[in-house]
Amino acid sequence: MAALPQISMKPEVHEYLRNVFMNKELLMEVEECEAERRFLALLSCLSRPPSFTCVRVSTHLAPRHEVQQRLQQYLLQQQSECSYPGGVSAFPLAHPLLADVLLLPVVGPRPVCVLDSEVIVGAQCGNAVLRGAHVFSPGILSTPKFLKTGDAVSVFSDVEGKCTKGAKEFKGKKVFLGNGVSRVDRAQIFCTDGPVRGLGIQMTEPVYSSPSFDGILPEFVFLQNLPSVLVSHVLGPKPGERILDMCAAPGGKTTHIAALIGNKGEVVALDKISWKVDKIRALAQTLKLDCIRPFCFNSIRAVSSQADNTADGPPFLQESFDRVLLDAPCSGLGQRPNMAVTWSLKEICSYQPLQRKLLHTAVQLLKRGGVLVYSTCTVTLAENEEQVAWALRTFPCLSLQAQEPHLGAEGMLGAGLAYDQRLLLQRFHPEPALSGVADRDTIGFFIAKFTKT
Ligand code: SAM
């Protein structure tokens, strides 16, 4: 039996995060040993998948209960084809507070015995396997010398990116993901023209299992982490409004906003990377949402300096939007499962100034009386509570607002925010699911809601 995965990171990053979770302000209220326990629990949770897989239902196309039944049919089929004990859960649960969410329990960690034959996959591929995927050939880094189609193998993730492509064995740090059966020969994976596409290892005994949604009801269900679904509800868009999503690709929240306004109004979606903007377009088409207008544009430059600007694309005149979402580019340290943070401390710290520039644009483009939602999928203070404190100091026109629904914990101590202010924030700390409380065992996430007066 193999040990459970642990997240690894550079010592400087570990030290930085430890200081965040054991900061002076926090230690005035929480015992040092309790703060340390929470930090270690966070590190352990980050390396595991959340205990529920969350899907958003296209309630603009069909009622949730109908989609729930149709999804169950597909999942029962998958369950019947599943060879390992415990299988996958086939019964989607309706979220009690979010009317467009279905949850599926993730089964695991299950005890699986390690085999002699080892296949090593890259960290990203490994994370996907922990969320229920099979191994696709391009993700494979190392196999035994004589691997043949049909061989039973144990699959490991190269968490530190040290394994050489084509290696015949690997002695570095690796995390066990489960057992599977090879669907390819070694020669097909490491041939000189590049690996064959498609299935490489079919997982038969994954340590964690959740159903595959690949190609299932694509216009009706969209895989999205629970706090991400919450963001568009908190934004509270109304039909007929003009809404800006400043960092929109691949369009998860953009399409949700468009669905919430029943496709009536205008959702402008900006992203600075052109191939990602194509993804927004494709998703909008799949979900049959034509009120979305995607543009490839750097949002930092999205405010027009011309008073007589009449163009309907970016840049825009000041105070052009009823609501603005800034789902900011961030260090992503809340993502789960994540067995290795490969970034340097310098990279992690580079996001705060970028987010501040984007916040400047957001405030300028928002109408008076309008709503601004700021969110990240990271756990640092610098990108979350410190940004809120900075925004309140820098823009006296902003005030923090209560969020509906409120499922997360309050904002963290350490950025000088008052208790009342912290209560208005939602912070999702990855933490083990308590019995019956599925909502908190999510990715790490942060949401703040402001209005502009
Ligand atoms: N909101 C998206 C969703 O729910 O699907 C996820 C957004 S992701 C956290 C951040 C995005 O910001 C990336 O797609 C990145 O390309 C984009 N981005 C980064 N800097 C930007 C900028 N200056 N202007 C516009 N987009 C930017």
CSV table of C-alpha atoms and ligand atoms in Angstrom, one decimal:
chain,number,residue,atom,x,y,z
A,1,MET,CA,0.0,0.0,0.0
A,2,ALA,CA,1.4,3.5,-0.8
A,3,ALA,CA,1.4,6.6,1.3
A,4,LEU,CA,-1.2,9.4,0.6
A,5,PRO,CA,0.0,12.2,-1.6
A,6,GLN,CA,1.6,15.3,-0.1
A,7,ILE,CA,2.0,18.6,-1.8
A,8,SER,CA,5.6,19.6,-2.4
A,9,MET,CA,7.0,23.2,-2.9
A,10,LYS,CA,10.2,25.1,-2.8
A,11,PRO,CA,11.3,25.8,0.8
A,12,GLU,CA,11.0,29.6,0.3
A,13,VAL,CA,7.4,29.1,-0.8
A,14,HIS,CA,6.6,26.8,2.1
A,15,GLU,CA,8.1,29.5,4.5
A,16,TYR,CA,6.1,32.2,2.8
A,17,LEU,CA,2.8,30.3,3.1
A,18,ARG,CA,3.6,29.3,6.7
A,19,ASN,CA,4.1,33.0,7.6
A,20,VAL,CA,0.7,33.8,5.9
A,21,PHE,CA,-1.1,31.2,8.0
A,22,MET,CA,0.8,32.0,11.2
A,23,ASN,CA,0.8,35.8,10.9
A,24,LYS,CA,1.1,38.1,13.9
A,25,GLU,CA,-2.5,39.4,13.8
A,26,LEU,CA,-3.8,35.8,13.6
A,27,LEU,CA,-1.6,34.6,16.4
A,28,MET,CA,-3.1,37.2,18.8
A,29,GLU,CA,-6.4,35.3,18.5
A,30,VAL,CA,-5.4,31.7,17.7
A,31,GLU,CA,-3.0,29.4,19.6
A,32,GLU,CA,0.2,28.9,17.7
A,33,CYS,CA,-0.2,25.1,17.7
A,34,GLU,CA,-3.8,25.4,16.3
A,35,ALA,CA,-2.5,27.8,13.6
A,36,GLU,CA,0.2,25.3,12.7
A,37,ARG,CA,-2.3,22.4,12.7
A,38,ARG,CA,-4.6,24.3,10.2
A,39,PHE,CA,-1.6,25.1,8.0
A,40,LEU,CA,-0.5,21.5,7.8
A,41,ALA,CA,-4.2,20.4,7.2
A,42,LEU,CA,-4.3,22.8,4.3
A,43,LEU,CA,-1.1,21.4,2.7
A,44,SER,CA,-2.5,17.9,3.1
A,45,CYS,CA,-5.9,18.8,1.6
A,46,LEU,CA,-4.4,20.6,-1.4
A,47,SER,CA,-2.8,17.4,-2.6
A,48,ARG,CA,-6.2,15.6,-2.6
A,49,PRO,CA,-9.2,16.2,-4.7
A,50,PRO,CA,-12.3,17.8,-3.0
A,51,SER,CA,-14.7,15.2,-1.7
A,52,PHE,CA,-17.4,16.2,-4.2
A,53,THR,CA,-17.4,16.8,-7.9
A,54,CYS,CA,-19.5,19.8,-8.7
A,55,VAL,CA,-21.4,20.3,-12.0
A,56,ARG,CA,-23.4,23.4,-13.0
A,57,VAL,CA,-26.7,22.7,-14.8
A,58,SER,CA,-27.8,24.8,-17.7
A,59,THR,CA,-31.1,25.8,-16.1
A,60,HIS,CA,-31.7,28.3,-18.9
A,61,LEU,CA,-32.2,25.2,-21.1
A,62,ALA,CA,-33.8,22.6,-18.8
A,63,PRO,CA,-34.9,22.3,-15.1
A,64,ARG,CA,-32.3,20.8,-12.8
A,65,HIS,CA,-34.4,17.8,-11.8
A,66,GLU,CA,-34.7,16.7,-15.5
A,67,VAL,CA,-30.9,17.0,-16.0
A,68,GLN,CA,-30.3,15.2,-12.7
A,69,GLN,CA,-32.4,12.2,-14.0
A,70,ARG,CA,-30.7,12.2,-17.4
A,71,LEU,CA,-27.2,12.4,-15.8
A,72,GLN,CA,-28.0,9.6,-13.5
A,73,GLN,CA,-28.8,7.3,-16.5
A,74,TYR,CA,-25.4,7.9,-17.9
A,75,LEU,CA,-23.6,7.5,-14.6
A,76,LEU,CA,-25.5,4.2,-13.8
A,77,GLN,CA,-24.1,2.9,-17.2
A,78,GLN,CA,-20.6,4.0,-16.2
A,79,GLN,CA,-21.0,2.3,-12.8
A,80,SER,CA,-22.1,-0.9,-14.4
A,81,GLU,CA,-19.0,-0.9,-16.5
A,82,CYS,CA,-16.7,-0.1,-13.6
A,83,SER,CA,-14.6,-3.1,-12.5
A,84,TYR,CA,-13.3,-1.8,-9.2
A,85,PRO,CA,-14.9,-2.2,-5.7
A,86,GLY,CA,-16.9,0.9,-4.7
A,87,GLY,CA,-17.0,2.1,-8.3
A,88,VAL,CA,-18.1,5.6,-9.0
A,89,SER,CA,-21.1,7.4,-7.5
A,90,ALA,CA,-24.0,7.5,-9.9
A,91,PHE,CA,-26.4,9.6,-7.8
A,92,PRO,CA,-26.1,13.3,-8.3
A,93,LEU,CA,-27.3,15.3,-5.3
A,94,ALA,CA,-29.1,18.6,-5.7
A,95,HIS,CA,-27.3,21.4,-3.8
A,96,PRO,CA,-29.7,22.8,-1.1
A,97,LEU,CA,-28.8,26.4,-1.7
A,98,LEU,CA,-27.5,26.7,-5.2
A,99,ALA,CA,-30.4,25.9,-7.6
A,100,ASP,CA,-28.2,25.1,-10.5
A,101,VAL,CA,-25.7,22.8,-8.8
A,102,LEU,CA,-25.4,19.0,-8.7
A,103,LEU,CA,-22.8,17.3,-6.5
A,104,LEU,CA,-21.3,13.8,-6.9
A,105,PRO,CA,-19.3,12.3,-4.1
A,106,VAL,CA,-15.7,11.3,-4.9
A,107,VAL,CA,-14.8,7.8,-3.7
A,108,GLY,CA,-11.4,7.5,-2.0
A,109,PRO,CA,-8.8,7.2,-0.9
A,110,ARG,CA,-9.2,3.5,-1.4
A,111,PRO,CA,-6.5,1.0,-0.4
A,112,VAL,CA,-4.8,-0.2,-3.6
A,113,CYS,CA,-1.7,-2.5,-3.7
A,114,VAL,CA,1.3,-1.3,-5.7
A,115,LEU,CA,2.4,-3.6,-8.6
A,116,ASP,CA,6.0,-4.2,-9.8
A,117,SER,CA,5.5,-2.6,-13.2
A,118,GLU,CA,5.5,1.3,-12.9
A,119,VAL,CA,4.4,4.0,-15.3
A,120,ILE,CA,5.3,7.6,-14.5
A,121,VAL,CA,3.1,10.5,-15.7
A,122,GLY,CA,3.6,14.3,-15.5
A,123,ALA,CA,2.1,16.2,-12.6
A,124,GLN,CA,-0.7,17.8,-14.6
A,125,CYS,CA,-1.8,14.4,-16.0
A,126,GLY,CA,-1.5,13.0,-12.4
A,127,ASN,CA,-3.9,15.7,-11.1
A,128,ALA,CA,-6.4,14.8,-13.8
A,129,VAL,CA,-6.2,11.1,-12.8
A,130,LEU,CA,-6.9,12.1,-9.2
A,131,ARG,CA,-10.1,13.8,-10.5
A,132,GLY,CA,-11.3,10.6,-12.3
A,133,ALA,CA,-9.5,10.7,-15.7
A,134,HIS,CA,-7.7,7.9,-17.4
A,135,VAL,CA,-4.1,8.4,-18.6
A,136,PHE,CA,-3.7,9.8,-22.1
A,137,SER,CA,-0.5,8.8,-24.0
A,138,PRO,CA,1.1,12.3,-24.2
A,139,GLY,CA,1.1,12.5,-20.4
A,140,ILE,CA,3.3,9.4,-20.0
A,141,LEU,CA,7.0,10.1,-19.1
A,142,SER,CA,8.4,6.7,-18.2
A,143,THR,CA,7.4,3.0,-18.7
A,144,PRO,CA,9.1,-0.3,-18.2
A,145,LYS,CA,11.4,-1.3,-21.0
A,146,PHE,CA,9.1,-4.0,-22.4
A,147,LEU,CA,5.6,-2.5,-21.7
A,148,LYS,CA,3.0,-4.1,-23.9
A,149,THR,CA,-0.7,-3.5,-24.5
A,150,GLY,CA,-2.7,-5.3,-21.9
A,151,ASP,CA,0.0,-5.2,-19.1
A,152,ALA,CA,-1.2,-4.3,-15.6
A,153,VAL,CA,0.8,-1.3,-14.2
A,154,SER,CA,0.9,1.0,-11.2
A,155,VAL,CA,0.7,4.7,-12.1
A,156,PHE,CA,2.7,7.4,-10.3
A,157,SER,CA,2.9,11.1,-10.7
A,158,ASP,CA,6.3,12.8,-11.1
A,159,VAL,CA,5.4,15.6,-8.7
A,160,GLU,CA,8.7,17.6,-9.0
A,161,GLY,CA,9.0,17.4,-12.8
A,162,LYS,CA,12.3,15.5,-12.6
A,163,CYS,CA,11.5,12.4,-14.8
A,164,THR,CA,13.1,12.4,-18.3
A,165,LYS,CA,10.6,11.6,-21.1
A,166,GLY,CA,11.3,8.0,-22.3
A,167,ALA,CA,13.1,6.9,-19.1
A,168,LYS,CA,12.8,3.1,-18.3
A,169,GLU,CA,12.7,3.7,-14.6
A,170,PHE,CA,12.5,6.7,-12.2
A,171,LYS,CA,13.9,6.9,-8.7
A,172,GLY,CA,12.8,10.5,-7.9
A,173,LYS,CA,9.8,11.7,-5.8
A,174,LYS,CA,6.6,10.2,-7.0
A,175,VAL,CA,3.1,9.8,-5.8
A,176,PHE,CA,0.9,6.7,-6.3
A,177,LEU,CA,-2.3,7.3,-8.2
A,178,GLY,CA,-3.6,3.7,-8.7
A,179,ASN,CA,-3.4,0.8,-11.0
A,180,GLY,CA,-4.4,0.4,-14.6
A,181,VAL,CA,-4.0,-1.6,-17.8
A,182,SER,CA,-1.9,-0.3,-20.7
A,183,ARG,CA,-3.7,0.3,-24.0
A,184,VAL,CA,-0.4,0.9,-25.9
A,185,ASP,CA,3.1,-0.6,-26.3
A,186,ARG,CA,6.1,1.4,-25.1
A,187,ALA,CA,7.3,1.9,-28.7
A,188,GLN,CA,4.0,3.7,-29.6
A,189,ILE,CA,4.4,6.2,-26.7
A,190,PHE,CA,8.0,7.1,-27.3
A,191,CYS,CA,8.2,6.9,-31.1
A,192,THR,CA,10.2,9.6,-32.8
A,193,ASP,CA,7.2,11.3,-34.4
A,194,GLY,CA,5.7,11.9,-30.9
A,195,PRO,CA,3.3,9.8,-28.9
A,196,VAL,CA,0.2,8.3,-30.3
A,197,ARG,CA,-2.9,10.3,-29.2
A,198,GLY,CA,-5.6,8.8,-27.1
A,199,LEU,CA,-5.9,6.5,-24.2
A,200,GLY,CA,-2.6,5.2,-22.8
A,201,ILE,CA,-3.5,3.6,-19.5
A,202,GLN,CA,-7.0,2.7,-18.6
A,203,MET,CA,-7.3,3.2,-14.8
A,204,THR,CA,-8.9,0.1,-13.2
A,205,GLU,CA,-8.1,0.7,-9.5
A,206,PRO,CA,-7.7,4.5,-9.0
A,207,VAL,CA,-6.9,5.7,-5.5
A,208,TYR,CA,-9.7,8.3,-6.0
A,209,SER,CA,-12.5,7.8,-8.4
A,210,SER,CA,-15.1,10.1,-9.7
A,211,PRO,CA,-17.3,9.7,-12.9
A,212,SER,CA,-16.0,10.9,-16.2
A,213,PHE,CA,-18.1,13.7,-17.7
A,214,ASP,CA,-16.3,13.6,-21.0
A,215,GLY,CA,-19.0,14.1,-23.7
A,216,ILE,CA,-21.9,13.7,-21.4
A,217,LEU,CA,-24.8,16.1,-21.9
A,218,PRO,CA,-22.4,18.9,-23.0
A,219,GLU,CA,-25.0,21.6,-23.3
A,220,PHE,CA,-26.7,20.7,-20.0
A,221,VAL,CA,-23.8,20.1,-17.5
A,222,PHE,CA,-20.6,22.0,-17.0
A,223,LEU,CA,-17.9,20.9,-14.6
A,224,GLN,CA,-17.1,23.8,-12.3
A,225,ASN,CA,-15.7,24.1,-8.8
A,226,LEU,CA,-18.3,25.0,-6.2
A,227,PRO,CA,-16.9,28.4,-5.2
A,228,SER,CA,-16.6,29.3,-8.9
A,229,VAL,CA,-20.3,28.7,-9.3
A,230,LEU,CA,-21.0,30.8,-6.3
A,231,VAL,CA,-19.2,33.9,-7.8
A,232,SER,CA,-21.8,34.6,-10.5
A,233,HIS,CA,-24.6,34.2,-8.0
A,234,VAL,CA,-22.9,36.7,-5.7
A,235,LEU,CA,-22.5,39.1,-8.6
A,236,GLY,CA,-26.3,38.9,-8.9
A,237,PRO,CA,-26.8,39.8,-12.6
A,238,LYS,CA,-30.3,40.9,-13.8
A,239,PRO,CA,-31.8,40.6,-17.2
A,240,GLY,CA,-31.2,43.6,-19.4
A,241,GLU,CA,-28.0,44.7,-17.7
A,242,ARG,CA,-24.6,45.3,-19.3
A,243,ILE,CA,-22.0,43.2,-17.5
A,244,LEU,CA,-18.2,43.1,-17.9
A,245,ASP,CA,-16.2,39.9,-17.2
A,246,MET,CA,-12.6,41.3,-17.3
A,247,CYS,CA,-10.6,38.1,-17.2
A,248,ALA,CA,-13.0,35.7,-18.7
A,249,ALA,CA,-11.4,32.7,-20.4
A,250,PRO,CA,-12.3,29.9,-20.7
A,251,GLY,CA,-15.7,31.4,-20.0
A,252,GLY,CA,-17.0,29.3,-17.0
A,253,LYS,CA,-18.3,32.4,-15.2
A,254,THR,CA,-19.1,34.4,-18.3
A,255,THR,CA,-21.5,31.7,-19.5
A,256,HIS,CA,-23.0,31.3,-16.0
A,257,ILE,CA,-23.7,35.1,-15.8
A,258,ALA,CA,-25.3,34.9,-19.3
A,259,ALA,CA,-27.4,31.9,-18.1
A,260,LEU,CA,-28.5,33.7,-14.9
A,261,ILE,CA,-29.8,36.7,-17.0
A,262,GLY,CA,-31.7,34.2,-19.2
A,263,ASN,CA,-29.6,35.3,-22.2
A,264,LYS,CA,-31.2,38.8,-22.0
A,265,GLY,CA,-28.8,41.6,-21.7
A,266,GLU,CA,-25.1,41.9,-22.7
A,267,VAL,CA,-22.1,40.1,-21.2
A,268,VAL,CA,-18.8,41.5,-22.5
A,269,ALA,CA,-16.0,39.0,-22.0
A,270,LEU,CA,-12.4,40.1,-22.2
A,271,ASP,CA,-9.2,38.0,-22.1
A,272,LYS,CA,-5.8,38.9,-23.3
A,273,ILE,CA,-5.0,35.5,-24.9
A,274,SER,CA,-6.5,35.0,-28.2
A,275,TRP,CA,-6.8,31.2,-28.3
A,276,LYS,CA,-8.5,31.4,-24.9
A,277,VAL,CA,-11.0,33.8,-26.3
A,278,ASP,CA,-11.9,31.2,-28.9
A,279,LYS,CA,-12.7,28.9,-26.0
A,280,ILE,CA,-15.2,31.4,-24.6
A,281,ARG,CA,-16.8,31.6,-28.1
A,282,ALA,CA,-17.0,27.8,-28.3
A,283,LEU,CA,-18.5,27.4,-24.8
A,284,ALA,CA,-21.1,30.1,-25.4
A,285,GLN,CA,-22.1,28.3,-28.6
A,286,THR,CA,-22.3,24.9,-26.8
A,287,LEU,CA,-24.4,26.4,-24.1
A,288,LYS,CA,-26.6,28.3,-26.6
A,289,LEU,CA,-25.9,31.7,-25.1
A,290,ASP,CA,-25.7,34.5,-27.6
A,291,CYS,CA,-25.7,37.6,-25.3
A,292,ILE,CA,-22.0,37.1,-24.8
A,293,ARG,CA,-19.5,39.3,-26.7
A,294,PRO,CA,-16.0,38.0,-26.4
A,295,PHE,CA,-12.9,40.2,-27.2
A,296,CYS,CA,-9.2,39.5,-27.1
A,297,PHE,CA,-8.1,42.6,-25.1
A,298,ASN,CA,-5.7,43.5,-22.2
A,299,SER,CA,-8.2,44.6,-19.5
A,300,ILE,CA,-5.6,46.9,-18.0
A,301,ARG,CA,-6.1,49.1,-21.0
A,302,ALA,CA,-9.9,48.7,-21.2
A,303,VAL,CA,-10.8,52.3,-20.3
A,304,SER,CA,-11.2,54.6,-23.2
A,305,SER,CA,-9.6,58.1,-23.0
A,306,GLN,CA,-11.8,59.5,-25.7
A,307,ALA,CA,-14.9,61.3,-24.4
A,308,ASP,CA,-16.6,60.8,-27.8
A,309,ASN,CA,-15.8,57.1,-28.1
A,310,THR,CA,-18.7,55.4,-30.0
A,311,ALA,CA,-17.2,52.0,-30.8
A,312,ASP,CA,-19.0,49.2,-29.1
A,313,GLY,CA,-15.9,47.0,-28.4
A,314,PRO,CA,-13.1,47.8,-25.9
A,315,PRO,CA,-11.8,50.2,-24.8
A,316,PHE,CA,-14.9,51.4,-23.1
A,317,LEU,CA,-16.0,54.7,-21.6
A,318,GLN,CA,-15.9,55.1,-17.9
A,319,GLU,CA,-19.0,54.0,-16.0
A,320,SER,CA,-20.2,51.8,-18.8
A,321,PHE,CA,-21.2,48.7,-16.9
A,322,ASP,CA,-23.9,47.8,-14.3
A,323,ARG,CA,-21.7,45.0,-12.9
A,324,VAL,CA,-18.1,44.0,-13.2
A,325,LEU,CA,-16.5,40.7,-12.4
A,326,LEU,CA,-12.8,40.6,-11.8
A,327,ASP,CA,-11.9,36.9,-11.5
A,328,ALA,CA,-8.3,37.8,-11.3
A,329,PRO,CA,-5.2,36.0,-12.7
A,330,CYS,CA,-3.6,34.7,-9.5
A,331,SER,CA,-1.1,32.3,-8.0
A,332,GLY,CA,-3.7,29.5,-8.0
A,333,LEU,CA,-2.5,28.0,-4.8
A,334,GLY,CA,-6.0,26.9,-3.9
A,335,GLN,CA,-6.3,24.6,-6.9
A,336,ARG,CA,-6.9,20.9,-6.0
A,337,PRO,CA,-5.6,18.4,-6.3
A,338,ASN,CA,-2.1,19.8,-6.7
A,339,MET,CA,0.8,17.7,-5.6
A,340,ALA,CA,3.5,20.2,-6.5
A,341,VAL,CA,3.8,24.0,-6.5
A,342,THR,CA,6.5,24.5,-9.1
A,343,TRP,CA,6.5,28.3,-9.0
A,344,SER,CA,9.1,30.5,-7.3
A,345,LEU,CA,8.2,32.9,-4.6
A,346,LYS,CA,8.9,35.8,-7.1
A,347,GLU,CA,6.3,34.4,-9.5
A,348,ILE,CA,3.8,34.0,-6.7
A,349,CYS,CA,4.4,37.6,-5.5
A,350,SER,CA,4.1,39.0,-9.0
A,351,TYR,CA,0.2,38.8,-9.0
A,352,GLN,CA,-0.5,41.5,-6.4
A,353,PRO,CA,0.5,44.5,-8.6
A,354,LEU,CA,-1.2,43.0,-11.6
A,355,GLN,CA,-4.4,42.6,-9.7
A,356,ARG,CA,-4.2,46.2,-8.5
A,357,LYS,CA,-3.9,47.5,-12.0
A,358,LEU,CA,-7.0,45.4,-13.0
A,359,LEU,CA,-8.9,46.7,-10.0
A,360,HIS,CA,-8.2,50.3,-11.1
A,361,THR,CA,-9.8,49.5,-14.5
A,362,ALA,CA,-12.7,47.7,-12.8
A,363,VAL,CA,-13.6,50.7,-10.6
A,364,GLN,CA,-13.4,53.1,-13.5
A,365,LEU,CA,-15.6,51.0,-15.8
A,366,LEU,CA,-18.3,50.4,-13.2
A,367,LYS,CA,-21.4,52.7,-13.0
A,368,ARG,CA,-22.2,54.5,-9.8
A,369,GLY,CA,-24.5,52.1,-7.8
A,370,GLY,CA,-23.0,49.2,-9.7
A,371,VAL,CA,-21.6,46.0,-8.3
A,372,LEU,CA,-18.0,44.8,-8.4
A,373,VAL,CA,-17.0,41.2,-7.5
A,374,TYR,CA,-13.4,40.3,-7.0
A,375,SER,CA,-12.4,36.7,-6.8
A,376,THR,CA,-9.3,34.5,-6.8
A,377,CYS,CA,-8.5,30.8,-6.5
A,378,THR,CA,-5.6,31.2,-4.2
A,379,VAL,CA,-5.0,31.2,-0.4
A,380,THR,CA,-2.5,34.0,0.1
A,381,LEU,CA,-3.4,37.2,2.1
A,382,ALA,CA,-1.5,39.4,-0.5
A,383,GLU,CA,-4.0,38.5,-3.3
A,384,ASN,CA,-7.1,38.4,-1.1
A,385,GLU,CA,-7.7,40.3,2.2
A,386,GLU,CA,-4.8,42.7,1.5
A,387,GLN,CA,-6.3,43.6,-1.9
A,388,VAL,CA,-9.6,44.3,-0.2
A,389,ALA,CA,-8.0,46.5,2.4
A,390,TRP,CA,-6.0,48.3,-0.3
A,391,ALA,CA,-9.1,48.8,-2.5
A,392,LEU,CA,-11.1,50.3,0.4
A,393,ARG,CA,-8.2,52.7,1.1
A,394,THR,CA,-7.5,53.6,-2.6
A,395,PHE,CA,-11.1,54.0,-3.8
A,396,PRO,CA,-13.3,55.8,-1.2
A,397,CYS,CA,-16.3,55.2,-3.6
A,398,LEU,CA,-16.2,51.5,-2.9
A,399,SER,CA,-17.9,49.8,0.0
A,400,LEU,CA,-18.0,46.1,1.0
A,401,GLN,CA,-21.3,44.3,0.7
A,402,ALA,CA,-22.8,41.2,2.2
A,403,GLN,CA,-22.8,38.2,-0.2
A,404,GLU,CA,-25.7,36.0,-1.0
A,405,PRO,CA,-25.5,33.0,-0.8
A,406,HIS,CA,-22.7,32.9,1.8
A,407,LEU,CA,-21.2,29.4,2.1
A,408,GLY,CA,-17.5,30.2,2.8
A,409,ALA,CA,-15.7,31.2,6.0
A,410,GLU,CA,-15.0,34.8,6.9
A,411,GLY,CA,-11.9,36.6,5.6
A,412,MET,CA,-8.6,35.8,7.3
A,413,LEU,CA,-6.9,37.8,10.0
A,414,GLY,CA,-3.6,39.5,8.9
A,415,ALA,CA,-4.6,42.3,6.6
A,416,GLY,CA,-5.9,44.8,9.2
A,417,LEU,CA,-9.5,44.4,8.2
A,418,ALA,CA,-12.1,44.8,11.0
A,419,TYR,CA,-14.2,41.8,12.1
A,420,ASP,CA,-17.4,43.2,10.5
A,421,GLN,CA,-15.5,43.6,7.2
A,422,ARG,CA,-14.1,40.1,7.4
A,423,LEU,CA,-17.6,38.7,7.9
A,424,LEU,CA,-18.6,40.2,4.5
A,425,LEU,CA,-15.9,38.2,2.7
A,426,GLN,CA,-16.0,34.5,1.7
A,427,ARG,CA,-12.8,32.5,2.1
A,428,PHE,CA,-12.8,28.8,1.2
A,429,HIS,CA,-10.0,27.1,3.1
A,430,PRO,CA,-9.5,23.6,1.8
A,431,GLU,CA,-10.3,21.5,4.9
A,432,PRO,CA,-11.4,17.9,5.4
A,433,ALA,CA,-15.2,17.5,5.0
A,434,LEU,CA,-17.0,17.3,8.3
A,435,SER,CA,-19.9,14.9,8.3
A,436,GLY,CA,-22.7,16.5,6.2
A,437,VAL,CA,-20.7,19.7,5.5
A,438,ALA,CA,-19.7,19.1,1.9
A,439,ASP,CA,-19.6,22.8,1.0
A,440,ARG,CA,-16.3,23.6,2.7
A,441,ASP,CA,-14.2,20.7,1.3
A,442,THR,CA,-13.6,22.7,-1.9
A,443,ILE,CA,-10.7,24.3,-3.7
A,444,GLY,CA,-9.2,27.3,-1.9
A,445,PHE,CA,-11.0,30.4,-3.1
A,446,PHE,CA,-11.8,34.0,-2.1
A,447,ILE,CA,-14.7,36.3,-3.0
A,448,ALA,CA,-15.3,40.0,-2.2
A,449,LYS,CA,-18.3,42.1,-3.2
A,450,PHE,CA,-18.3,45.9,-3.5
A,451,THR,CA,-20.7,48.6,-4.6
A,452,LYS,CA,-19.6,51.9,-6.0
A,453,THR,CA,-21.3,55.1,-4.7
B,1,SAM,N1,-13.1,33.7,-15.2
B,1,SAM,C1,-12.5,32.5,-15.9
B,1,SAM,C2,-13.5,31.4,-15.8
B,1,SAM,O1,-14.3,31.3,-14.8
B,1,SAM,O2,-13.5,30.5,-16.6
B,1,SAM,C3,-11.2,32.1,-15.3
B,1,SAM,C4,-10.2,33.3,-15.4
B,1,SAM,S1,-8.5,32.9,-15.0
B,1,SAM,C5,-8.6,32.9,-13.3
B,1,SAM,C6,-7.7,34.4,-15.4
B,1,SAM,C7,-7.7,34.7,-16.9
B,1,SAM,O3,-7.2,36.1,-16.9
B,1,SAM,C8,-6.8,33.9,-17.8
B,1,SAM,O4,-7.5,33.3,-18.8
B,1,SAM,C9,-5.8,35.0,-18.4
B,1,SAM,O5,-5.5,34.7,-19.7
B,1,SAM,C10,-6.5,36.3,-18.2
B,1,SAM,N2,-5.7,37.5,-18.0
B,1,SAM,C11,-4.6,37.7,-17.4
B,1,SAM,N3,-4.2,39.0,-17.5
B,1,SAM,C12,-5.1,39.6,-18.2
B,1,SAM,C13,-5.3,40.9,-18.6
B,1,SAM,N4,-4.4,41.9,-18.3
B,1,SAM,N5,-6.4,41.2,-19.4
B,1,SAM,C14,-7.3,40.3,-19.7
B,1,SAM,N6,-7.2,39.0,-19.3
B,1,SAM,C15,-6.1,38.7,-18.6
